[in-house]
Structures are given as C-alpha cells and as structure tokens.
CSV table of C-alpha atoms in Angstrom, one decimal:
chain,number,residue,atom,x,y,z
N,1,UNK,CA,57.3,-153.0,-17.4
N,2,UNK,CA,57.6,-156.3,-15.4
N,3,UNK,CA,60.1,-159.0,-15.7
N,4,UNK,CA,59.8,-162.5,-17.3
N,5,UNK,CA,61.5,-165.4,-15.6
N,6,UNK,CA,62.2,-168.9,-16.8
N,7,UNK,CA,61.4,-171.3,-13.9
N,8,UNK,CA,61.6,-174.6,-15.7
N,9,UNK,CA,62.8,-175.9,-19.1
N,10,UNK,CA,62.8,-179.3,-20.7
N,11,UNK,CA,63.0,-181.2,-24.0
N,12,UNK,CA,62.7,-184.7,-25.3
N,13,UNK,CA,65.8,-186.4,-26.7
N,14,UNK,CA,65.6,-186.1,-30.4
N,15,UNK,CA,64.3,-189.0,-32.5
N,16,UNK,CA,65.5,-189.8,-36.0
N,17,UNK,CA,63.2,-189.9,-39.0
N,18,UNK,CA,61.3,-193.2,-38.6
N,19,UNK,CA,63.1,-193.7,-35.3
N,20,UNK,CA,62.3,-194.1,-31.6
N,21,UNK,CA,59.7,-191.3,-31.3
N,22,UNK,CA,58.0,-191.9,-34.6
N,23,UNK,CA,55.3,-194.1,-33.1
N,24,UNK,CA,54.0,-191.2,-30.9
N,25,UNK,CA,51.3,-188.9,-32.1
N,26,UNK,CA,52.6,-185.3,-32.0
N,27,UNK,CA,49.8,-184.2,-29.6
N,28,UNK,CA,50.9,-186.8,-27.2
N,29,UNK,CA,54.5,-185.9,-27.6
N,30,UNK,CA,53.7,-182.2,-26.9
N,31,UNK,CA,51.5,-183.3,-24.0
N,32,UNK,CA,54.4,-185.2,-22.5
N,33,UNK,CA,56.6,-182.1,-22.1
N,34,UNK,CA,53.7,-180.1,-20.7
N,35,UNK,CA,53.3,-182.7,-18.1
N,36,UNK,CA,57.0,-182.6,-17.4
N,37,UNK,CA,56.9,-178.9,-16.8
N,38,UNK,CA,54.1,-179.2,-14.3
N,39,UNK,CA,56.0,-182.0,-12.5
N,40,UNK,CA,59.2,-180.0,-12.4
N,41,UNK,CA,57.6,-176.9,-11.0
N,42,UNK,CA,54.9,-178.5,-8.8
N,43,UNK,CA,52.5,-176.0,-10.3
N,44,UNK,CA,48.8,-176.5,-9.9
N,45,UNK,CA,48.0,-177.1,-13.6
N,46,UNK,CA,44.9,-174.9,-13.4
N,47,UNK,CA,47.1,-171.9,-12.7
N,48,UNK,CA,48.6,-171.9,-16.2
N,49,UNK,CA,47.1,-168.9,-18.1
N,50,UNK,CA,48.1,-170.1,-21.6
N,51,UNK,CA,50.1,-172.5,-23.6
N,52,UNK,CA,51.8,-171.1,-26.7
N,53,UNK,CA,53.2,-173.9,-28.9
N,54,UNK,CA,55.4,-173.6,-32.0
N,55,UNK,CA,54.8,-175.9,-34.9
N,56,UNK,CA,55.7,-175.5,-38.5
N,57,UNK,CA,53.8,-178.3,-40.4
N,58,UNK,CA,50.3,-177.5,-39.1
N,59,UNK,CA,48.6,-180.2,-41.2
N,60,UNK,CA,47.4,-183.7,-40.6
N,61,UNK,CA,48.2,-184.8,-37.1
N,62,UNK,CA,49.5,-181.4,-36.3
N,63,UNK,CA,46.4,-179.5,-37.6
N,64,UNK,CA,43.5,-177.8,-35.8
N,65,UNK,CA,45.7,-176.0,-33.2
N,66,UNK,CA,48.2,-178.6,-32.0
N,67,UNK,CA,48.7,-176.5,-28.7
N,68,UNK,CA,45.1,-177.2,-27.7
N,69,UNK,CA,45.4,-180.9,-28.7
N,70,UNK,CA,48.5,-181.3,-26.7
N,71,UNK,CA,46.7,-179.8,-23.7
N,72,UNK,CA,43.9,-182.2,-24.1
N,73,UNK,CA,46.5,-185.0,-24.3
N,74,UNK,CA,48.2,-183.8,-21.0
N,75,UNK,CA,47.3,-183.5,-17.4
N,76,UNK,CA,46.4,-179.9,-17.9
N,77,UNK,CA,42.6,-179.2,-17.3
N,78,UNK,CA,40.3,-178.2,-20.1
N,79,UNK,CA,40.2,-174.7,-18.7
N,80,UNK,CA,43.8,-174.0,-19.9
N,81,UNK,CA,43.8,-172.4,-23.3
N,82,UNK,CA,46.4,-172.9,-26.0
N,83,UNK,CA,47.4,-171.4,-29.3
N,84,UNK,CA,49.8,-172.5,-32.1
N,85,UNK,CA,52.5,-170.3,-33.6
N,86,UNK,CA,54.2,-170.6,-37.0
N,87,UNK,CA,57.3,-168.5,-37.5
N,88,UNK,CA,58.9,-171.4,-39.4
N,89,UNK,CA,62.0,-172.7,-37.6
N,90,UNK,CA,61.8,-170.0,-35.0
N,91,UNK,CA,58.2,-171.0,-34.0
N,92,UNK,CA,58.8,-171.9,-30.4
N,93,UNK,CA,61.4,-169.2,-29.9
N,94,UNK,CA,58.6,-166.8,-31.0
N,95,UNK,CA,56.2,-168.7,-28.6
N,96,UNK,CA,58.7,-167.9,-25.8
N,97,UNK,CA,58.7,-164.2,-26.9
N,98,UNK,CA,54.9,-164.1,-26.8
N,99,UNK,CA,54.9,-165.8,-23.4
N,100,UNK,CA,57.4,-163.4,-22.0
N,101,UNK,CA,55.5,-160.4,-23.4
N,102,UNK,CA,52.3,-161.7,-21.8
N,103,UNK,CA,53.8,-162.0,-18.3
N,104,UNK,CA,55.8,-158.8,-18.6
N,105,UNK,CA,52.7,-156.8,-19.5
N,106,UNK,CA,50.9,-158.3,-16.5
N,107,UNK,CA,48.1,-159.7,-18.7
N,108,UNK,CA,49.1,-163.2,-17.6
N,109,UNK,CA,51.3,-164.5,-14.8
N,110,UNK,CA,52.1,-168.1,-15.8
N,111,UNK,CA,52.6,-169.2,-19.4
N,112,UNK,CA,54.1,-172.3,-20.9
N,113,UNK,CA,56.0,-171.7,-24.2
N,114,UNK,CA,56.6,-174.9,-26.1
N,115,UNK,CA,57.1,-176.5,-29.4
N,116,UNK,CA,56.5,-179.8,-31.1
N,117,UNK,CA,57.3,-181.4,-34.5
N,118,UNK,CA,57.0,-185.0,-35.6
N,119,UNK,CA,58.9,-184.9,-38.9
N,120,UNK,CA,58.4,-188.6,-39.3
N,121,UNK,CA,54.6,-188.4,-39.1
N,122,UNK,CA,54.1,-185.0,-40.7
N,123,UNK,CA,56.9,-184.6,-43.2
N,124,UNK,CA,58.6,-181.3,-44.0
N,125,UNK,CA,56.8,-179.5,-46.8
N,126,UNK,CA,53.5,-181.4,-46.4
N,127,UNK,CA,51.5,-178.3,-45.7
N,128,UNK,CA,52.5,-176.9,-49.1
N,129,UNK,CA,52.7,-180.1,-51.1
N,130,UNK,CA,49.4,-181.7,-50.1
N,131,UNK,CA,47.2,-178.7,-51.1
N,132,UNK,CA,49.2,-178.1,-54.3
N,133,UNK,CA,48.8,-181.8,-55.3
N,134,UNK,CA,45.0,-181.5,-54.9
N,135,UNK,CA,44.5,-178.3,-56.8
N,136,UNK,CA,44.4,-175.8,-53.9
N,137,UNK,CA,47.3,-173.6,-54.9
N,138,UNK,CA,50.6,-172.6,-53.4
N,139,UNK,CA,51.7,-169.9,-50.9
N,140,UNK,CA,53.4,-167.8,-53.6
N,141,UNK,CA,50.8,-165.1,-54.7
N,142,UNK,CA,50.8,-163.2,-58.0
N,143,UNK,CA,52.1,-160.1,-56.3
N,144,UNK,CA,54.9,-162.0,-54.6
N,145,UNK,CA,55.9,-163.5,-58.0
N,146,UNK,CA,56.1,-160.0,-59.4
N,147,UNK,CA,58.3,-158.8,-56.6
N,148,UNK,CA,60.5,-161.9,-56.8
N,149,UNK,CA,60.3,-163.0,-60.5
N,150,UNK,CA,61.5,-166.5,-61.4
N,151,UNK,CA,62.5,-167.2,-57.8
N,152,UNK,CA,61.9,-170.5,-56.1
N,153,UNK,CA,62.3,-169.9,-52.4
N,154,UNK,CA,64.6,-172.6,-51.0
N,155,UNK,CA,66.4,-173.0,-47.7
N,156,UNK,CA,68.9,-175.4,-49.4
N,157,UNK,CA,69.8,-172.8,-52.0
N,158,UNK,CA,69.9,-170.1,-49.3
N,159,UNK,CA,72.4,-172.2,-47.4
N,160,UNK,CA,74.7,-172.5,-50.4
N,161,UNK,CA,74.3,-168.8,-51.0
N,162,UNK,CA,75.5,-168.2,-47.5
N,163,UNK,CA,78.5,-170.4,-48.0
N,164,UNK,CA,79.4,-168.5,-51.2
N,165,UNK,CA,78.7,-165.0,-49.8
N,166,UNK,CA,80.8,-165.5,-46.7
N,167,UNK,CA,83.6,-167.4,-48.4
N,168,UNK,CA,83.1,-170.6,-46.5
N,169,UNK,CA,84.8,-173.7,-48.0
N,170,UNK,CA,83.6,-177.2,-47.9
N,171,UNK,CA,86.6,-178.1,-45.7
N,172,UNK,CA,85.6,-175.4,-43.2
N,173,UNK,CA,82.0,-176.6,-43.1
N,174,UNK,CA,83.0,-180.2,-42.7
N,175,UNK,CA,85.2,-179.3,-39.7
N,176,UNK,CA,82.2,-177.4,-38.2
N,177,UNK,CA,80.0,-180.5,-38.7
N,178,UNK,CA,82.5,-182.7,-37.1
N,179,UNK,CA,82.9,-180.4,-34.1
N,180,UNK,CA,79.1,-180.4,-33.6
N,181,UNK,CA,79.1,-184.2,-33.4
N,182,UNK,CA,82.1,-184.2,-31.1
N,183,UNK,CA,80.5,-181.7,-28.7
N,184,UNK,CA,77.2,-183.6,-28.7
N,185,UNK,CA,79.1,-186.9,-27.9
N,186,UNK,CA,81.0,-185.3,-25.1
N,187,UNK,CA,77.9,-183.7,-23.6
N,188,UNK,CA,76.0,-187.0,-23.7
N,189,UNK,CA,78.7,-189.1,-22.3
N,190,UNK,CA,79.4,-186.4,-19.7
N,191,UNK,CA,75.8,-186.3,-18.5
N,192,UNK,CA,75.3,-182.7,-19.6
N,193,UNK,CA,71.8,-183.3,-20.9
N,194,UNK,CA,70.6,-185.3,-17.9
N,195,UNK,CA,68.8,-182.5,-16.2
N,196,UNK,CA,67.2,-181.1,-19.3
N,197,UNK,CA,65.9,-184.2,-21.0
N,198,UNK,CA,62.3,-185.4,-20.4
N,199,UNK,CA,62.2,-189.2,-20.6
N,200,UNK,CA,59.6,-190.5,-23.1
N,201,UNK,CA,58.2,-194.0,-22.8
N,202,UNK,CA,58.4,-195.8,-26.2
N,203,UNK,CA,57.6,-199.3,-27.4
N,204,UNK,CA,60.4,-200.9,-29.5
N,205,UNK,CA,59.9,-203.0,-32.6
N,206,UNK,CA,60.2,-206.1,-30.5
N,207,UNK,CA,57.4,-204.9,-28.2
N,208,UNK,CA,59.5,-203.9,-25.3
N,209,UNK,CA,58.9,-200.7,-23.3
N,210,UNK,CA,61.8,-198.4,-22.9
N,211,UNK,CA,62.6,-194.8,-21.9
N,212,UNK,CA,64.0,-192.6,-24.7
N,213,UNK,CA,66.6,-190.4,-23.1
N,214,UNK,CA,69.5,-190.1,-25.6
N,215,UNK,CA,69.5,-188.0,-28.8
N,216,UNK,CA,69.2,-190.5,-31.6
N,217,UNK,CA,70.9,-188.5,-34.3
N,218,UNK,CA,74.4,-188.4,-32.6
N,219,UNK,CA,77.0,-190.3,-34.6
N,220,UNK,CA,79.1,-191.8,-31.8
N,221,UNK,CA,81.5,-193.3,-34.4
N,222,UNK,CA,82.0,-190.1,-36.3
N,223,UNK,CA,85.3,-189.3,-38.0
N,224,UNK,CA,86.4,-186.2,-39.9
N,225,UNK,CA,87.3,-188.4,-42.9
N,226,UNK,CA,83.8,-189.9,-42.8
N,227,UNK,CA,82.2,-186.4,-42.9
N,228,UNK,CA,84.5,-185.3,-45.7
N,229,UNK,CA,83.4,-188.3,-47.8
N,230,UNK,CA,79.6,-187.5,-47.7
N,231,UNK,CA,78.1,-186.6,-51.1
N,232,UNK,CA,77.5,-182.9,-51.8
N,233,UNK,CA,73.8,-181.8,-51.7
N,234,UNK,CA,74.4,-179.9,-55.0
N,235,UNK,CA,77.1,-180.2,-57.6
N,236,UNK,CA,79.7,-177.5,-57.1
N,237,UNK,CA,78.3,-176.6,-53.7
N,238,UNK,CA,79.8,-176.8,-50.2
N,239,UNK,CA,77.2,-178.5,-48.1
N,240,UNK,CA,76.4,-182.2,-47.4
N,241,UNK,CA,73.9,-184.1,-45.3
N,242,UNK,CA,76.8,-184.2,-42.7
N,243,UNK,CA,76.8,-180.4,-42.5
N,244,UNK,CA,73.1,-180.0,-42.4
N,245,UNK,CA,70.6,-180.3,-39.6
N,246,UNK,CA,69.0,-183.7,-39.1
N,247,UNK,CA,65.3,-184.4,-39.6
N,248,UNK,CA,64.0,-185.0,-36.1
N,249,UNK,CA,61.0,-185.7,-33.9
N,250,UNK,CA,60.8,-183.8,-30.6
N,251,UNK,CA,59.1,-181.5,-28.2
N,252,UNK,CA,60.2,-179.0,-25.7
N,253,UNK,CA,58.7,-176.5,-23.2
N,254,UNK,CA,59.7,-173.6,-21.0
N,255,UNK,CA,57.6,-172.1,-18.2
N,256,UNK,CA,57.7,-168.3,-18.1
N,257,UNK,CA,56.3,-166.3,-15.1
N,258,UNK,CA,56.4,-162.7,-13.7
N,259,UNK,CA,56.9,-161.6,-10.1
N,260,UNK,CA,53.3,-162.5,-9.3
N,261,UNK,CA,53.8,-166.0,-10.8
N,262,UNK,CA,56.9,-166.5,-8.8
N,263,UNK,CA,55.1,-165.7,-5.6
N,264,UNK,CA,52.2,-168.0,-6.5
N,265,UNK,CA,54.5,-170.9,-7.2
N,266,UNK,CA,57.2,-170.2,-4.6
N,267,UNK,CA,60.0,-171.0,-7.1
N,268,UNK,CA,63.5,-169.7,-7.6
N,269,UNK,CA,64.0,-168.6,-11.3
N,270,UNK,CA,66.6,-170.2,-13.5
N,271,UNK,CA,67.0,-167.2,-15.7
N,272,UNK,CA,65.5,-163.8,-16.6
N,273,UNK,CA,64.6,-162.9,-20.2
N,274,UNK,CA,66.7,-159.7,-20.7
N,275,UNK,CA,66.0,-158.9,-24.4
N,276,UNK,CA,63.9,-160.1,-27.3
N,277,UNK,CA,64.3,-159.1,-31.0
N,278,UNK,CA,62.8,-160.3,-34.3
N,279,UNK,CA,63.9,-159.1,-37.7
N,280,UNK,CA,63.1,-159.6,-41.4
N,281,UNK,CA,65.7,-159.9,-44.2
N,282,UNK,CA,66.2,-161.1,-47.7
N,283,UNK,CA,63.7,-164.0,-48.3
N,284,UNK,CA,65.9,-165.4,-51.1
N,285,UNK,CA,69.1,-166.0,-49.3
N,286,UNK,CA,66.6,-166.6,-46.4
N,287,UNK,CA,69.0,-167.8,-43.7
N,288,UNK,CA,71.0,-164.6,-43.2
N,289,UNK,CA,68.8,-162.7,-40.8
N,290,UNK,CA,70.4,-164.0,-37.5
N,291,UNK,CA,73.5,-161.8,-38.4
N,292,UNK,CA,71.8,-158.4,-38.5
N,293,UNK,CA,69.3,-159.6,-35.9
N,294,UNK,CA,72.1,-160.3,-33.4
N,295,UNK,CA,73.7,-156.9,-34.1
N,296,UNK,CA,70.4,-155.2,-33.5
N,297,UNK,CA,69.7,-157.1,-30.3
N,298,UNK,CA,73.1,-156.4,-28.8
N,299,UNK,CA,72.8,-152.7,-29.7
N,300,UNK,CA,69.3,-152.4,-28.2
N,301,UNK,CA,70.4,-154.3,-25.1
N,302,UNK,CA,73.5,-152.1,-24.7
N,303,UNK,CA,75.8,-155.1,-24.9
N,304,UNK,CA,78.7,-156.4,-27.0
N,305,UNK,CA,79.2,-160.0,-28.1
N,306,UNK,CA,82.1,-160.1,-25.6
N,307,UNK,CA,79.5,-159.7,-22.8
N,308,UNK,CA,77.8,-162.9,-23.8
N,309,UNK,CA,79.1,-166.1,-22.2
N,310,UNK,CA,77.4,-168.8,-24.4
N,311,UNK,CA,75.5,-168.7,-27.7
N,312,UNK,CA,73.0,-171.1,-29.2
N,313,UNK,CA,72.9,-170.5,-33.0
N,314,UNK,CA,70.7,-173.0,-34.7
N,315,UNK,CA,72.7,-175.3,-37.1
N,316,UNK,CA,70.1,-175.5,-39.9
N,317,UNK,CA,73.2,-175.7,-42.1
N,318,UNK,CA,76.8,-175.3,-41.1
N,319,UNK,CA,77.1,-172.2,-43.2
N,320,UNK,CA,74.7,-170.3,-40.9
N,321,UNK,CA,76.6,-170.4,-37.6
N,322,UNK,CA,79.9,-170.3,-39.5
N,323,UNK,CA,78.9,-167.0,-41.2
N,324,UNK,CA,77.4,-165.8,-37.9
N,325,UNK,CA,80.8,-166.4,-36.1
N,326,UNK,CA,82.7,-164.6,-38.9
N,327,UNK,CA,80.4,-161.6,-39.1
N,328,UNK,CA,79.7,-161.1,-35.4
N,329,UNK,CA,83.3,-161.7,-34.4
N,330,UNK,CA,82.2,-164.2,-31.8
N,331,UNK,CA,84.3,-166.8,-29.9
N,332,UNK,CA,83.9,-170.3,-31.5
N,333,UNK,CA,84.5,-171.9,-28.2
N,334,UNK,CA,81.2,-170.3,-26.9
N,335,UNK,CA,78.9,-171.5,-29.6
N,336,UNK,CA,76.6,-174.6,-29.3
N,337,UNK,CA,79.0,-175.9,-26.6
N,338,UNK,CA,77.0,-179.2,-26.3
N,339,UNK,CA,76.6,-179.7,-30.1
N,340,UNK,CA,73.8,-178.4,-32.3
N,341,UNK,CA,71.2,-179.5,-34.8
N,342,UNK,CA,73.8,-181.2,-37.1
N,343,UNK,CA,74.2,-183.8,-34.4
N,344,UNK,CA,71.2,-183.5,-32.2
N,345,UNK,CA,68.5,-182.8,-34.9
N,346,UNK,CA,66.3,-179.9,-35.7
N,347,UNK,CA,62.6,-180.7,-34.9
N,348,UNK,CA,61.4,-177.5,-36.7
N,349,UNK,CA,58.7,-176.0,-34.4
N,350,UNK,CA,60.3,-177.4,-31.3
N,351,UNK,CA,63.8,-176.1,-31.8
N,352,UNK,CA,63.3,-172.6,-30.3
N,353,UNK,CA,62.4,-173.8,-26.8
N,354,UNK,CA,64.7,-176.8,-27.2
N,355,UNK,CA,67.7,-174.5,-27.7
N,356,UNK,CA,66.6,-172.3,-24.8
N,357,UNK,CA,66.4,-175.4,-22.6
N,358,UNK,CA,69.9,-176.3,-23.5
N,359,UNK,CA,71.2,-172.8,-23.1
N,360,UNK,CA,69.9,-172.2,-19.6
N,361,UNK,CA,71.1,-175.6,-18.4
N,362,UNK,CA,74.5,-175.0,-20.0
N,363,UNK,CA,74.8,-171.6,-18.3
N,364,UNK,CA,74.1,-173.3,-15.0
N,365,UNK,CA,76.5,-176.1,-15.6
N,366,UNK,CA,79.3,-173.8,-16.5
N,367,UNK,CA,78.5,-171.2,-13.9
N,368,UNK,CA,78.0,-168.5,-16.6
N,369,UNK,CA,75.7,-165.5,-16.6
N,370,UNK,CA,74.7,-164.3,-20.1
N,371,UNK,CA,73.3,-166.4,-23.0
N,372,UNK,CA,72.2,-165.5,-26.5
N,373,UNK,CA,70.0,-167.6,-28.8
N,374,UNK,CA,69.2,-167.0,-32.5
N,375,UNK,CA,67.5,-168.9,-35.2
N,376,UNK,CA,67.3,-168.6,-39.0
N,377,UNK,CA,63.8,-168.9,-40.3
N,378,UNK,CA,62.0,-169.4,-43.6
N,379,UNK,CA,61.0,-166.2,-45.3
N,380,UNK,CA,64.2,-164.4,-44.2
N,381,UNK,CA,63.4,-164.0,-40.5
N,382,UNK,CA,65.3,-164.4,-37.3
N,383,UNK,CA,64.5,-164.2,-33.6
N,384,UNK,CA,67.1,-163.3,-31.0
N,385,UNK,CA,66.8,-163.8,-27.3
N,386,UNK,CA,69.2,-162.7,-24.6
N,387,UNK,CA,68.9,-164.3,-21.1
N,388,UNK,CA,70.6,-163.8,-17.8
N,389,UNK,CA,71.1,-166.8,-15.5
N,390,UNK,CA,70.0,-166.1,-12.0
C-alpha cells in the first residue's frame, strides 16, 4: 500500500452568521480555497485527479454537487471532476479519508479534499425542514421509528446527555469555553493562523473592498464571568451558547498526493497520513463516538495517547472534548491549542479539513511530530485521523 502525503492545507477565516462572508455564494467560497491550494503548490490545475468536498446542507445554493460547482467557480479546468460528501460534521474529514485512500491505492495521484458551508445562506436543518414543510416527508423511516420509538434525534440533547453521563458541571464547561476563546485570541494575536488562512475579498456594508483574514467569532473582550452569565440552552442543563460551537461560514482544502504525485509536483510534504478510522455508535447520545473511535484508532495504529503531541477534537459542544479528555486520559494542554469551534466557529462540512489545516500548521509551529484529529458527527459517527509531520 502506498503513502498519502499532505502537501498544502488552507482555510478561510470563519465568518459569523450574517457576517463578513455571508455575501459570498458557497460555490465561490469553495472555489476560493481550491484556487489557493493551486497557488500554494504551483500545481498545474489539470493534474488534479479529483476534488472531494464535504458539505452538510446540500440544498439550495449548496445543492447539485457543490464540489463540481466550486470547481466551475475556480481556476480548475472543466476536466477536473468533483464529488460531494455528507458525513454530517465530519464530511470534509471523510473527504480527506477518501482522498487519502484514492492516492494510497494508486488509483489517483493528486486529489484535493475540501469542505464548504455557508450557514448564513443555507441555514442548518434546511435540508430536512424545507421538504417536510412542503409535504415531502422526513429522514426518519417507519423501521427507524420502530427501532428508536419516541426518539427525536437531537445534537443538543446529545450534548446535554454527554455532560450528564460524564459528570461534567456547568462550571467545568464554562471554564473550557473560556479557555477556547483565550487560546484563539492568543493564536490570532501571535500570528499563529497567518500561514494557514486564505484571504477572501469581501465588500463591506459601506461598499468598501477588504480582505477577510481574522476569524469573526472570536470574543476578544471575553471574560469568565461573562461566560458564566450566559443563559442555559435548556433549563436544568449545563450548556450555553458560550460553550457551544458558533454558526459559521467557511471553506477549507487540503491537497493529498502519493509518491508519484510528489515527483510530478516536486514538492516537500507537510505531513503523512498515518492512520484513518471511522466508527458508528449510539445515534441518540449521538456525539460520543469520538471516544471509542480514538481508542480504536490508537490500538490499530499501535500507539498510545501519550505518543500524540497535539489533538484537534471538534468543539461542537464543550461536553464533547471535555468527556474525551476525561475518558482518553489525554493532556488538556495538547488539545485545540489554538482554540476550537467555540471561539472560531464550526462551518459544518468545512470543519474536517479546517481542523486538519490547523493541526498540521500547529505541529510545524511547535516542532512536534504526531497529531490526532477527531470529530463527533450526526447519527452517532466519528472519524479519527492520525498524521505525522514530516
């Protein structure tokens, strides 16, 4: 089996709901990161064998294969194919796995794994709500309803169930949310995101043209007391908006190649994809799968958590990484070292390659070797990826 190497990785700075990126069509936003990957590698665009793009709400402006539309909105030629992937929040992490599997098999040599989500223009839940409102049914089938009677699958309830099951107090989760913001502030002010962010040209409300380069969701005036004062999402619960991921617009992309691709491009790889795992778990608690997924991945890779230098664990809700840390026995100083989705935003289908972009750049910045990324996903799924910085 061949190897899969990451030779370039980039992401847009996140945009808040209705914010600085909301005026950009998602196909154009996805096309922007594809162009950036080509610019960073100097790759002849015609050499790209495929584009695999994660996207969750594949409806409206993100319908009819957003990967292909992003290609047509980019500098890539029409000869480059593209396909869209939905593994819920892990969509572009799965896109990365598919890209790696393609080049490792030798079926392809150069693949771009990517993701896009404009949560301003295609709101979360629209792909379910819009058909239901127009008489076209819901995803829950009669057989599913028999297997899970009287269950309304909900990530919000799953997050509260995680907090309860793993004995996580509101105070503990508030402190986690505060730390995410603090780390994102420090990373931004310290220039840690400079090399990974793809500048996006935007037009402001007053008609001026600017480059969007700073994650819009960061609360630069954050205080722990302020976080503690945010209203609970559910009476008697432990989570608030300040300990949940932010709605976000964004796109990201990673170029993955094998040995033949390296020779074609004449590039030095940033990292090697060492291991890939995907697991299924309880779809009711829904967000727990990164825990057994990480244990399985480490076992299959012949590693322990102590071998890993940095971890990116998506902060869908603070209860997920907090439970992950407690169960895996991981070092809290190594997790989401530049902040996570609580501060930076969670652009659904873009988050997988977004986190990988941050992970490989953080490994380089800190001169570390091993990184692990995992993501909780709707339906009780989780992807886990282990990379080695080269």
